[in-house]
Amino acid sequence: MNKNFEIVPYVSVGEIQFGMTIEQLKKVFGSVPEMEYYDPVMKVTKLTPKRYLLFLTDPTETNDMDKKIYSILKKIYFHENGFYNLSLDRHEHKVPTAVTQADLKLLEINGLKPNNFETFEHDNTLGRLLKLRENKKLTLDFVTAMFIKGVTGELPRARQTLMSYLYLKHLCKHDFVGKANCEICGLPKVKTEDKTHQLYTYYLGHSWNETPLNFLTELEEALTFEKPEITKSDRKKLDELVEFISNADDKETPGKLEKRIASEKILEQTDKYKRYGILQTLAECGILPNKFISPKYEKFSSIKELWEASKKLTTSHRSDIILPLGGWKGENGVNTERFNEIFNAKTHGE
């Protein structure tokens, strides 16, 4: 069977567009990269964080490549595979013998080298986050397209990007306030983290509005992906989810809503916490409104403000569902105007 993909290094990427064939690349650059396997119908499908181009004969095979990456990461970051390195004061993961050198190479060129540690300091991390807002690719159109593909189950990794974007939307420059973590933005004063481990939870399909340090790593990787093409079928799945939520009775809590979604199998490739993540994203958009705190789509609330607002939650709310989703009830309904504002039908499959 012929190999149907090739990953090769490339330096000049400015004029490269996704979907370009090898022959089109040749016209632009006067040459094509040296490839072990050559097929003129191959197209540029992905630019990895390490400036490698992924060529595929069939662009739909990208999902298979993502599944392969997920499979390798799962072998390495299995919870029982970790150990604490006393000399370096950090939690590391062993690379099991089942992971081959070819597997490690695939991870490396995709910017997912295991035990990829970096020390993050508050002011520098904040500056890098704010700098991302200047990236012309980081638009509402891009992040909502990612989210929709995540909701459909086609690209679970894409579920987080909208949440990370919302955190960044109204974030402002400020001095560190607090002890270990900033009481304004939640970023640590200083912390060493394995960036690949940060991303692993998103490859699993989770999305969180907590641990904002991870948002930097998440967005930096997400911006190396091409914008997903949203079909009418994709958009329909999102519309069906929102309509399903709108049918909640007045006393329905987030916990009961999650169970109802699970029972009706509305969200594919999800477990309880992945469903909470999707709902939490809708809450941070203001689509699932609450009366306790403004969603990040509208304004940035400090960690201290979040703590104070959380004290107002009644005991009937589940303690593991934080604001803003934790403040939603069926009687709050769905803000359809906000939904249409964010998920513009003209740019998403209609």
mmCIF file of C-alpha atoms in Angstrom:
data_model
loop_
_atom_site.group_PDB
_atom_site.id
_atom_site.type_symbol
_atom_site.label_atom_id
_atom_site.label_comp_id
_atom_site.label_asym_id
_atom_site.label_seq_id
_atom_site.Cartn_x
_atom_site.Cartn_y
_atom_site.Cartn_z
ATOM 1 C CA MET A 1 0.000 0.000 0.000
ATOM 2 C CA ASN A 2 1.360 3.430 -0.917
ATOM 3 C CA LYS A 3 2.108 5.912 1.800
ATOM 4 C CA ASN A 4 -0.381 8.768 1.483
ATOM 5 C CA PHE A 5 1.270 11.448 3.590
ATOM 6 C CA GLU A 6 4.592 13.206 3.965
ATOM 7 C CA ILE A 7 5.881 15.631 6.594
ATOM 8 C CA VAL A 8 8.826 17.737 5.474
ATOM 9 C CA PRO A 9 10.687 20.812 6.782
ATOM 10 C CA TYR A 10 10.085 24.108 5.041
ATOM 11 C CA VAL A 11 11.594 27.520 5.737
ATOM 12 C CA SER A 12 9.701 30.017 3.579
ATOM 13 C CA VAL A 13 6.057 29.732 4.579
ATOM 14 C CA GLY A 14 4.798 33.270 4.002
ATOM 15 C CA GLU A 15 3.202 32.615 0.602
ATOM 16 C CA ILE A 16 2.156 29.034 1.275
ATOM 17 C CA GLN A 17 -1.571 28.472 1.412
ATOM 18 C CA PHE A 18 -3.430 25.417 2.628
ATOM 19 C CA GLY A 19 -4.701 23.327 -0.265
ATOM 20 C CA MET A 20 -1.722 24.128 -2.512
ATOM 21 C CA THR A 21 -0.517 21.201 -4.591
ATOM 22 C CA ILE A 22 3.165 20.380 -4.937
ATOM 23 C CA GLU A 23 3.112 21.743 -8.480
ATOM 24 C CA GLN A 24 1.661 25.046 -7.254
ATOM 25 C CA LEU A 25 4.408 25.253 -4.640
ATOM 26 C CA LYS A 26 6.952 24.758 -7.390
ATOM 27 C CA LYS A 27 5.553 27.741 -9.298
ATOM 28 C CA VAL A 28 5.772 29.971 -6.221
ATOM 29 C CA PHE A 29 9.193 28.927 -4.937
ATOM 30 C CA GLY A 30 10.821 27.450 -8.025
ATOM 31 C CA SER A 31 11.355 24.146 -6.244
ATOM 32 C CA VAL A 32 9.635 21.643 -4.008
ATOM 33 C CA PRO A 33 10.878 20.040 -0.780
ATOM 34 C CA GLU A 34 12.731 16.753 -0.943
ATOM 35 C CA MET A 35 10.213 14.058 -0.188
ATOM 36 C CA GLU A 36 10.549 10.377 0.521
ATOM 37 C CA TYR A 37 7.168 9.784 -1.084
ATOM 38 C CA TYR A 38 6.098 11.997 -3.975
ATOM 39 C CA ASP A 39 2.653 12.273 -5.463
ATOM 40 C CA PRO A 40 1.708 15.357 -7.528
ATOM 41 C CA VAL A 41 -1.845 15.362 -6.134
ATOM 42 C CA MET A 42 -0.608 15.865 -2.581
ATOM 43 C CA LYS A 43 -1.768 19.105 -0.990
ATOM 44 C CA VAL A 44 -0.527 21.275 1.869
ATOM 45 C CA THR A 45 -2.795 20.341 4.759
ATOM 46 C CA LYS A 46 -1.066 21.601 7.893
ATOM 47 C CA LEU A 47 1.856 23.710 9.066
ATOM 48 C CA THR A 48 3.176 22.265 12.315
ATOM 49 C CA PRO A 49 4.590 24.433 15.130
ATOM 50 C CA LYS A 50 8.108 23.370 14.104
ATOM 51 C CA ARG A 51 7.625 24.754 10.568
ATOM 52 C CA TYR A 52 7.064 21.421 8.901
ATOM 53 C CA LEU A 53 4.494 21.044 6.166
ATOM 54 C CA LEU A 54 2.116 18.116 6.194
ATOM 55 C CA PHE A 55 1.229 16.930 2.698
ATOM 56 C CA LEU A 56 -1.675 14.568 2.129
ATOM 57 C CA THR A 57 -3.198 13.023 -0.962
ATOM 58 C CA ASP A 58 -6.555 13.290 0.801
ATOM 59 C CA PRO A 59 -6.941 16.240 3.232
ATOM 60 C CA THR A 60 -9.628 14.348 5.167
ATOM 61 C CA GLU A 61 -6.803 12.134 6.432
ATOM 62 C CA THR A 62 -5.783 14.982 8.763
ATOM 63 C CA ASN A 63 -8.138 13.573 11.387
ATOM 64 C CA ASP A 64 -6.372 10.216 11.202
ATOM 65 C CA MET A 65 -3.070 11.980 11.820
ATOM 66 C CA ASP A 66 -4.553 13.743 14.860
ATOM 67 C CA LYS A 67 -5.814 10.401 16.163
ATOM 68 C CA LYS A 68 -2.318 8.959 15.769
ATOM 69 C CA ILE A 69 -0.839 11.849 17.752
ATOM 70 C CA TYR A 70 -3.477 11.419 20.456
ATOM 71 C CA SER A 71 -2.713 7.705 20.664
ATOM 72 C CA ILE A 72 0.997 8.364 21.223
ATOM 73 C CA LEU A 73 0.373 11.068 23.826
ATOM 74 C CA LYS A 74 -1.988 8.787 25.701
ATOM 75 C CA LYS A 75 0.731 6.146 26.041
ATOM 76 C CA ILE A 76 3.156 8.689 27.494
ATOM 77 C CA TYR A 77 0.842 10.748 29.686
ATOM 78 C CA PHE A 78 -1.076 7.862 31.184
ATOM 79 C CA HIS A 79 -1.489 8.910 34.831
ATOM 80 C CA GLU A 80 0.456 5.943 36.227
ATOM 81 C CA ASN A 81 3.397 6.726 33.961
ATOM 82 C CA GLY A 82 4.395 9.899 35.809
ATOM 83 C CA PHE A 83 7.073 10.377 38.439
ATOM 84 C CA TYR A 84 8.445 13.244 40.489
ATOM 85 C CA ASN A 85 11.984 14.327 39.622
ATOM 86 C CA LEU A 86 13.382 15.467 42.960
ATOM 87 C CA SER A 87 16.571 16.954 41.534
ATOM 88 C CA LEU A 88 14.653 19.205 39.125
ATOM 89 C CA ASP A 89 11.594 19.651 41.378
ATOM 90 C CA ARG A 90 9.075 18.764 38.685
ATOM 91 C CA HIS A 91 6.656 16.032 37.602
ATOM 92 C CA GLU A 92 7.853 14.142 34.527
ATOM 93 C CA HIS A 93 6.611 11.232 32.424
ATOM 94 C CA LYS A 94 8.513 8.204 31.206
ATOM 95 C CA VAL A 95 8.464 7.308 27.532
ATOM 96 C CA PRO A 96 7.304 3.672 27.406
ATOM 97 C CA THR A 97 8.953 1.133 25.114
ATOM 98 C CA ALA A 98 5.717 0.927 23.108
ATOM 99 C CA VAL A 99 6.462 4.429 21.791
ATOM 100 C CA THR A 100 8.843 4.165 18.839
ATOM 101 C CA GLN A 101 11.435 6.639 17.588
ATOM 102 C CA ALA A 102 9.142 7.333 14.629
ATOM 103 C CA ASP A 103 6.360 8.161 17.096
ATOM 104 C CA LEU A 104 8.632 10.568 18.961
ATOM 105 C CA LYS A 105 9.661 12.223 15.700
ATOM 106 C CA LEU A 106 6.010 12.731 14.765
ATOM 107 C CA LEU A 107 5.379 14.371 18.142
ATOM 108 C CA GLU A 108 8.479 16.546 17.882
ATOM 109 C CA ILE A 109 7.688 18.016 14.471
ATOM 110 C CA ASN A 110 4.181 18.782 15.706
ATOM 111 C CA GLY A 111 5.606 20.682 18.679
ATOM 112 C CA LEU A 112 4.580 17.956 21.132
ATOM 113 C CA LYS A 113 7.894 16.655 22.420
ATOM 114 C CA PRO A 114 7.337 14.844 25.762
ATOM 115 C CA ASN A 115 8.623 16.548 28.915
ATOM 116 C CA ASN A 116 8.863 19.859 27.076
ATOM 117 C CA PHE A 117 9.358 22.076 30.112
ATOM 118 C CA GLU A 118 9.305 25.854 30.153
ATOM 119 C CA THR A 119 9.418 28.263 33.075
ATOM 120 C CA PHE A 120 6.672 30.871 32.906
ATOM 121 C CA GLU A 121 6.863 34.181 34.757
ATOM 122 C CA HIS A 122 3.786 36.373 35.233
ATOM 123 C CA ASP A 123 4.789 39.548 33.398
ATOM 124 C CA ASN A 124 6.347 37.730 30.455
ATOM 125 C CA THR A 125 3.393 35.341 30.119
ATOM 126 C CA LEU A 126 0.918 38.205 30.289
ATOM 127 C CA GLY A 127 2.883 40.082 27.639
ATOM 128 C CA ARG A 128 2.914 37.071 25.324
ATOM 129 C CA LEU A 129 -0.833 36.626 25.739
ATOM 130 C CA LEU A 130 -1.525 40.272 24.946
ATOM 131 C CA LYS A 131 0.811 40.061 21.939
ATOM 132 C CA LEU A 132 -1.335 37.249 20.529
ATOM 133 C CA ARG A 133 -4.192 39.717 20.101
ATOM 134 C CA GLU A 134 -2.150 41.315 17.317
ATOM 135 C CA ASN A 135 -2.202 38.067 15.338
ATOM 136 C CA LYS A 136 -4.575 38.643 12.420
ATOM 137 C CA LYS A 137 -5.508 34.968 12.392
ATOM 138 C CA LEU A 138 -6.867 35.071 15.945
ATOM 139 C CA THR A 139 -10.397 36.188 15.116
ATOM 140 C CA LEU A 140 -13.839 35.297 16.401
ATOM 141 C CA ASP A 141 -14.485 33.644 13.055
ATOM 142 C CA PHE A 142 -11.463 31.353 13.486
ATOM 143 C CA VAL A 143 -12.106 30.345 17.096
ATOM 144 C CA THR A 144 -15.823 29.707 16.594
ATOM 145 C CA ALA A 145 -15.052 27.508 13.586
ATOM 146 C CA MET A 146 -12.687 25.542 15.814
ATOM 147 C CA PHE A 147 -15.352 25.238 18.506
ATOM 148 C CA ILE A 148 -18.010 24.014 16.089
ATOM 149 C CA LYS A 149 -15.699 21.260 14.825
ATOM 150 C CA GLY A 150 -15.061 20.352 18.446
ATOM 151 C CA VAL A 151 -18.771 20.171 19.211
ATOM 152 C CA THR A 152 -19.367 17.815 16.284
ATOM 153 C CA GLY A 153 -16.719 15.455 17.654
ATOM 154 C CA GLU A 154 -14.660 15.663 14.477
ATOM 155 C CA LEU A 155 -11.867 17.695 16.109
ATOM 156 C CA PRO A 156 -11.991 17.283 19.905
ATOM 157 C CA ARG A 157 -8.713 19.230 20.229
ATOM 158 C CA ALA A 158 -10.465 22.305 18.820
ATOM 159 C CA ARG A 159 -12.962 22.670 21.682
ATOM 160 C CA GLN A 160 -10.660 24.765 23.880
ATOM 161 C CA THR A 161 -9.623 27.547 21.504
ATOM 162 C CA LEU A 162 -12.777 29.649 21.875
ATOM 163 C CA MET A 163 -12.452 29.491 25.669
ATOM 164 C CA SER A 164 -8.817 30.623 25.511
ATOM 165 C CA TYR A 165 -9.792 33.446 23.160
ATOM 166 C CA LEU A 166 -12.521 34.634 25.534
ATOM 167 C CA TYR A 167 -10.005 34.853 28.393
ATOM 168 C CA LEU A 168 -7.795 37.018 26.213
ATOM 169 C CA LYS A 169 -10.588 39.210 24.803
ATOM 170 C CA HIS A 170 -10.676 41.846 27.582
ATOM 171 C CA LEU A 171 -7.427 41.008 29.382
ATOM 172 C CA CYS A 172 -5.365 44.103 30.258
ATOM 173 C CA LYS A 173 -1.776 44.714 31.284
ATOM 174 C CA HIS A 174 -1.329 44.849 35.065
ATOM 175 C CA ASP A 175 1.148 44.222 37.862
ATOM 176 C CA PHE A 176 1.185 40.946 39.767
ATOM 177 C CA VAL A 177 -1.048 40.956 42.856
ATOM 178 C CA GLY A 178 -1.091 38.090 45.332
ATOM 179 C CA LYS A 179 1.204 35.282 46.441
ATOM 180 C CA ALA A 180 1.605 32.185 44.236
ATOM 181 C CA ASN A 181 -1.009 33.205 41.656
ATOM 182 C CA CYS A 182 -2.170 36.636 40.554
ATOM 183 C CA GLU A 183 -5.500 37.655 42.082
ATOM 184 C CA ILE A 184 -6.301 39.600 38.933
ATOM 185 C CA CYS A 185 -5.609 37.199 36.056
ATOM 186 C CA GLY A 186 -4.877 33.865 37.758
ATOM 187 C CA LEU A 187 -1.454 33.497 36.146
ATOM 188 C CA PRO A 188 1.292 32.152 38.432
ATOM 189 C CA LYS A 189 4.078 34.368 39.717
ATOM 190 C CA VAL A 190 6.516 31.799 38.363
ATOM 191 C CA LYS A 191 5.939 28.176 37.387
ATOM 192 C CA THR A 192 7.657 25.462 35.365
ATOM 193 C CA GLU A 193 5.288 23.375 33.252
ATOM 194 C CA ASP A 194 5.463 20.627 30.637
ATOM 195 C CA LYS A 195 3.868 22.335 27.631
ATOM 196 C CA THR A 196 2.974 19.035 25.989
ATOM 197 C CA HIS A 197 1.198 17.904 29.139
ATOM 198 C CA GLN A 198 -0.688 21.212 29.111
ATOM 199 C CA LEU A 199 -1.905 20.441 25.592
ATOM 200 C CA TYR A 200 -2.662 16.787 26.292
ATOM 201 C CA THR A 201 -5.906 17.569 28.140
ATOM 202 C CA TYR A 202 -7.114 19.482 25.076
ATOM 203 C CA TYR A 203 -6.226 16.623 22.738
ATOM 204 C CA LEU A 204 -8.433 14.486 24.971
ATOM 205 C CA GLY A 205 -11.295 16.853 24.106
ATOM 206 C CA HIS A 206 -11.549 18.804 27.348
ATOM 207 C CA SER A 207 -12.117 22.549 27.567
ATOM 208 C CA TRP A 208 -11.678 24.537 30.764
ATOM 209 C CA ASN A 209 -12.024 28.132 31.911
ATOM 210 C CA GLU A 210 -9.492 27.434 34.675
ATOM 211 C CA THR A 211 -5.657 27.322 34.671
ATOM 212 C CA PRO A 212 -5.120 30.352 32.387
ATOM 213 C CA LEU A 213 -1.397 29.622 32.052
ATOM 214 C CA ASN A 214 -2.378 26.792 29.717
ATOM 215 C CA PHE A 215 -4.253 29.202 27.446
ATOM 216 C CA LEU A 216 -0.987 30.669 26.167
ATOM 217 C CA THR A 217 0.364 27.293 25.077
ATOM 218 C CA GLU A 218 -3.035 26.328 23.668
ATOM 219 C CA LEU A 219 -3.421 29.460 21.547
ATOM 220 C CA GLU A 220 0.161 29.356 20.293
ATOM 221 C CA GLU A 221 -0.447 25.852 18.975
ATOM 222 C CA ALA A 222 -3.974 26.547 17.702
ATOM 223 C CA LEU A 223 -2.671 29.381 15.539
ATOM 224 C CA THR A 224 -0.575 26.867 13.596
ATOM 225 C CA PHE A 225 -3.770 25.103 12.467
ATOM 226 C CA GLU A 226 -5.755 26.050 9.413
ATOM 227 C CA LYS A 227 -9.287 27.294 9.945
ATOM 228 C CA PRO A 228 -11.689 24.336 9.708
ATOM 229 C CA GLU A 229 -14.264 24.427 6.950
ATOM 230 C CA ILE A 230 -17.719 24.457 8.519
ATOM 231 C CA THR A 231 -20.455 22.597 6.667
ATOM 232 C CA LYS A 232 -24.215 22.955 6.988
ATOM 233 C CA SER A 233 -24.209 19.636 8.829
ATOM 234 C CA ASP A 234 -21.666 20.962 11.348
ATOM 235 C CA ARG A 235 -23.708 24.091 11.954
ATOM 236 C CA LYS A 236 -26.866 22.036 12.332
ATOM 237 C CA LYS A 237 -25.323 20.063 15.206
ATOM 238 C CA LEU A 238 -24.528 23.260 17.081
ATOM 239 C CA ASP A 239 -28.019 24.633 16.431
ATOM 240 C CA GLU A 240 -29.550 21.377 17.666
ATOM 241 C CA LEU A 241 -27.523 21.556 20.884
ATOM 242 C CA VAL A 242 -28.644 25.114 21.629
ATOM 243 C CA GLU A 243 -32.261 24.310 20.793
ATOM 244 C CA PHE A 244 -32.074 21.253 23.057
ATOM 245 C CA ILE A 245 -30.807 23.425 25.919
ATOM 246 C CA SER A 246 -33.593 25.958 25.352
ATOM 247 C CA ASN A 247 -36.159 23.244 26.087
ATOM 248 C CA ALA A 248 -35.010 23.003 29.712
ATOM 249 C CA ASP A 249 -37.607 23.424 32.426
ATOM 250 C CA ASP A 250 -37.197 26.407 34.745
ATOM 251 C CA LYS A 251 -35.653 24.419 37.601
ATOM 252 C CA GLU A 252 -33.096 22.539 35.506
ATOM 253 C CA THR A 253 -29.540 22.862 36.842
ATOM 254 C CA PRO A 254 -26.301 22.479 34.852
ATOM 255 C CA GLY A 255 -25.917 18.988 36.310
ATOM 256 C CA LYS A 256 -29.374 17.926 35.170
ATOM 257 C CA LEU A 257 -28.788 19.511 31.771
ATOM 258 C CA GLU A 258 -25.583 17.498 31.331
ATOM 259 C CA LYS A 259 -27.421 14.291 32.200
ATOM 260 C CA ARG A 260 -30.191 15.122 29.734
ATOM 261 C CA ILE A 261 -27.636 15.735 26.975
ATOM 262 C CA ALA A 262 -25.914 12.440 27.808
ATOM 263 C CA SER A 263 -29.192 10.529 27.815
ATOM 264 C CA GLU A 264 -30.173 11.831 24.379
ATOM 265 C CA LYS A 265 -26.616 11.403 22.996
ATOM 266 C CA ILE A 266 -26.552 14.989 21.736
ATOM 267 C CA LEU A 267 -22.762 15.423 21.944
ATOM 268 C CA GLU A 268 -20.577 12.772 20.330
ATOM 269 C CA GLN A 269 -17.226 11.642 21.747
ATOM 270 C CA THR A 270 -17.786 13.257 25.132
ATOM 271 C CA ASP A 271 -17.929 12.239 28.763
ATOM 272 C CA LYS A 272 -19.443 14.218 31.625
ATOM 273 C CA TYR A 273 -16.572 16.665 32.015
ATOM 274 C CA LYS A 274 -16.167 17.221 28.282
ATOM 275 C CA ARG A 275 -19.863 18.078 28.106
ATOM 276 C CA TYR A 276 -19.419 20.484 31.008
ATOM 277 C CA GLY A 277 -16.550 22.097 29.103
ATOM 278 C CA ILE A 278 -18.706 22.732 26.045
ATOM 279 C CA LEU A 279 -21.512 24.136 28.198
ATOM 280 C CA GLN A 280 -19.041 26.267 30.162
ATOM 281 C CA THR A 281 -17.824 27.777 26.896
ATOM 282 C CA LEU A 282 -21.390 28.708 25.967
ATOM 283 C CA ALA A 283 -21.754 30.248 29.423
ATOM 284 C CA GLU A 284 -18.552 32.294 29.007
ATOM 285 C CA CYS A 285 -20.029 33.537 25.726
ATOM 286 C CA GLY A 286 -23.132 34.698 27.594
ATOM 287 C CA ILE A 287 -25.308 32.282 25.626
ATOM 288 C CA LEU A 288 -26.167 30.503 28.881
ATOM 289 C CA PRO A 289 -26.678 33.575 31.088
ATOM 290 C CA ASN A 290 -26.344 33.858 34.860
ATOM 291 C CA LYS A 291 -26.990 36.609 37.405
ATOM 292 C CA PHE A 292 -23.772 36.277 39.404
ATOM 293 C CA ILE A 293 -20.931 37.368 37.119
ATOM 294 C CA SER A 294 -20.455 38.765 33.618
ATOM 295 C CA PRO A 295 -19.234 36.287 30.993
ATOM 296 C CA LYS A 296 -15.754 36.820 29.589
ATOM 297 C CA TYR A 297 -17.223 37.731 26.214
ATOM 298 C CA GLU A 298 -18.519 40.932 27.847
ATOM 299 C CA LYS A 299 -15.789 41.831 30.345
ATOM 300 C CA PHE A 300 -12.790 40.471 32.195
ATOM 301 C CA SER A 301 -13.504 39.641 35.824
ATOM 302 C CA SER A 302 -10.581 39.219 38.182
ATOM 303 C CA ILE A 303 -10.007 36.002 40.080
ATOM 304 C CA LYS A 304 -10.882 37.875 43.259
ATOM 305 C CA GLU A 305 -14.198 38.994 41.747
ATOM 306 C CA LEU A 306 -14.883 35.396 40.732
ATOM 307 C CA TRP A 307 -14.235 34.228 44.301
ATOM 308 C CA GLU A 308 -16.669 36.788 45.682
ATOM 309 C CA ALA A 309 -19.360 35.940 43.133
ATOM 310 C CA SER A 310 -18.965 32.225 43.842
ATOM 311 C CA LYS A 311 -19.892 32.801 47.488
ATOM 312 C CA LYS A 312 -23.372 33.822 46.324
ATOM 313 C CA LEU A 313 -24.086 30.460 44.702
ATOM 314 C CA THR A 314 -26.736 28.512 46.588
ATOM 315 C CA THR A 315 -26.046 25.042 47.963
ATOM 316 C CA SER A 316 -28.332 23.547 45.321
ATOM 317 C CA HIS A 317 -25.576 24.062 42.744
ATOM 318 C CA ARG A 318 -22.978 21.333 42.270
ATOM 319 C CA SER A 319 -19.665 22.378 43.791
ATOM 320 C CA ASP A 320 -17.640 21.065 40.837
ATOM 321 C CA ILE A 321 -19.428 23.306 38.325
ATOM 322 C CA ILE A 322 -17.923 26.758 38.643
ATOM 323 C CA LEU A 323 -19.158 30.100 37.364
ATOM 324 C CA PRO A 324 -20.456 31.199 34.999
ATOM 325 C CA LEU A 325 -22.081 27.844 34.124
ATOM 326 C CA GLY A 326 -22.633 27.147 37.818
ATOM 327 C CA GLY A 327 -24.974 30.137 37.964
ATOM 328 C CA TRP A 328 -27.222 29.040 35.103
ATOM 329 C CA LYS A 329 -30.679 27.536 35.550
ATOM 330 C CA GLY A 330 -33.340 26.584 33.062
ATOM 331 C CA GLU A 331 -35.284 29.718 33.914
ATOM 332 C CA ASN A 332 -32.367 31.781 32.539
ATOM 333 C CA GLY A 333 -32.943 30.218 29.137
ATOM 334 C CA VAL A 334 -30.696 30.770 26.128
ATOM 335 C CA ASN A 335 -29.581 34.164 24.870
ATOM 336 C CA THR A 336 -30.326 33.578 21.179
ATOM 337 C CA GLU A 337 -29.322 37.106 20.217
ATOM 338 C CA ARG A 338 -25.849 36.516 21.653
ATOM 339 C CA PHE A 339 -25.693 33.096 20.013
ATOM 340 C CA ASN A 340 -26.405 34.597 16.592
ATOM 341 C CA GLU A 341 -23.946 37.418 17.235
ATOM 342 C CA ILE A 342 -21.070 35.042 17.997
ATOM 343 C CA PHE A 343 -21.863 32.150 15.679
ATOM 344 C CA ASN A 344 -22.623 34.162 12.577
ATOM 345 C CA ALA A 345 -24.611 31.892 10.267
ATOM 346 C CA LYS A 346 -23.182 33.569 7.148
ATOM 347 C CA THR A 347 -19.661 32.437 8.005
ATOM 348 C CA HIS A 348 -20.528 29.059 9.460
ATOM 349 C CA GLY A 349 -22.215 26.819 6.957
ATOM 350 C CA GLU A 350 -25.306 28.772 5.927
#
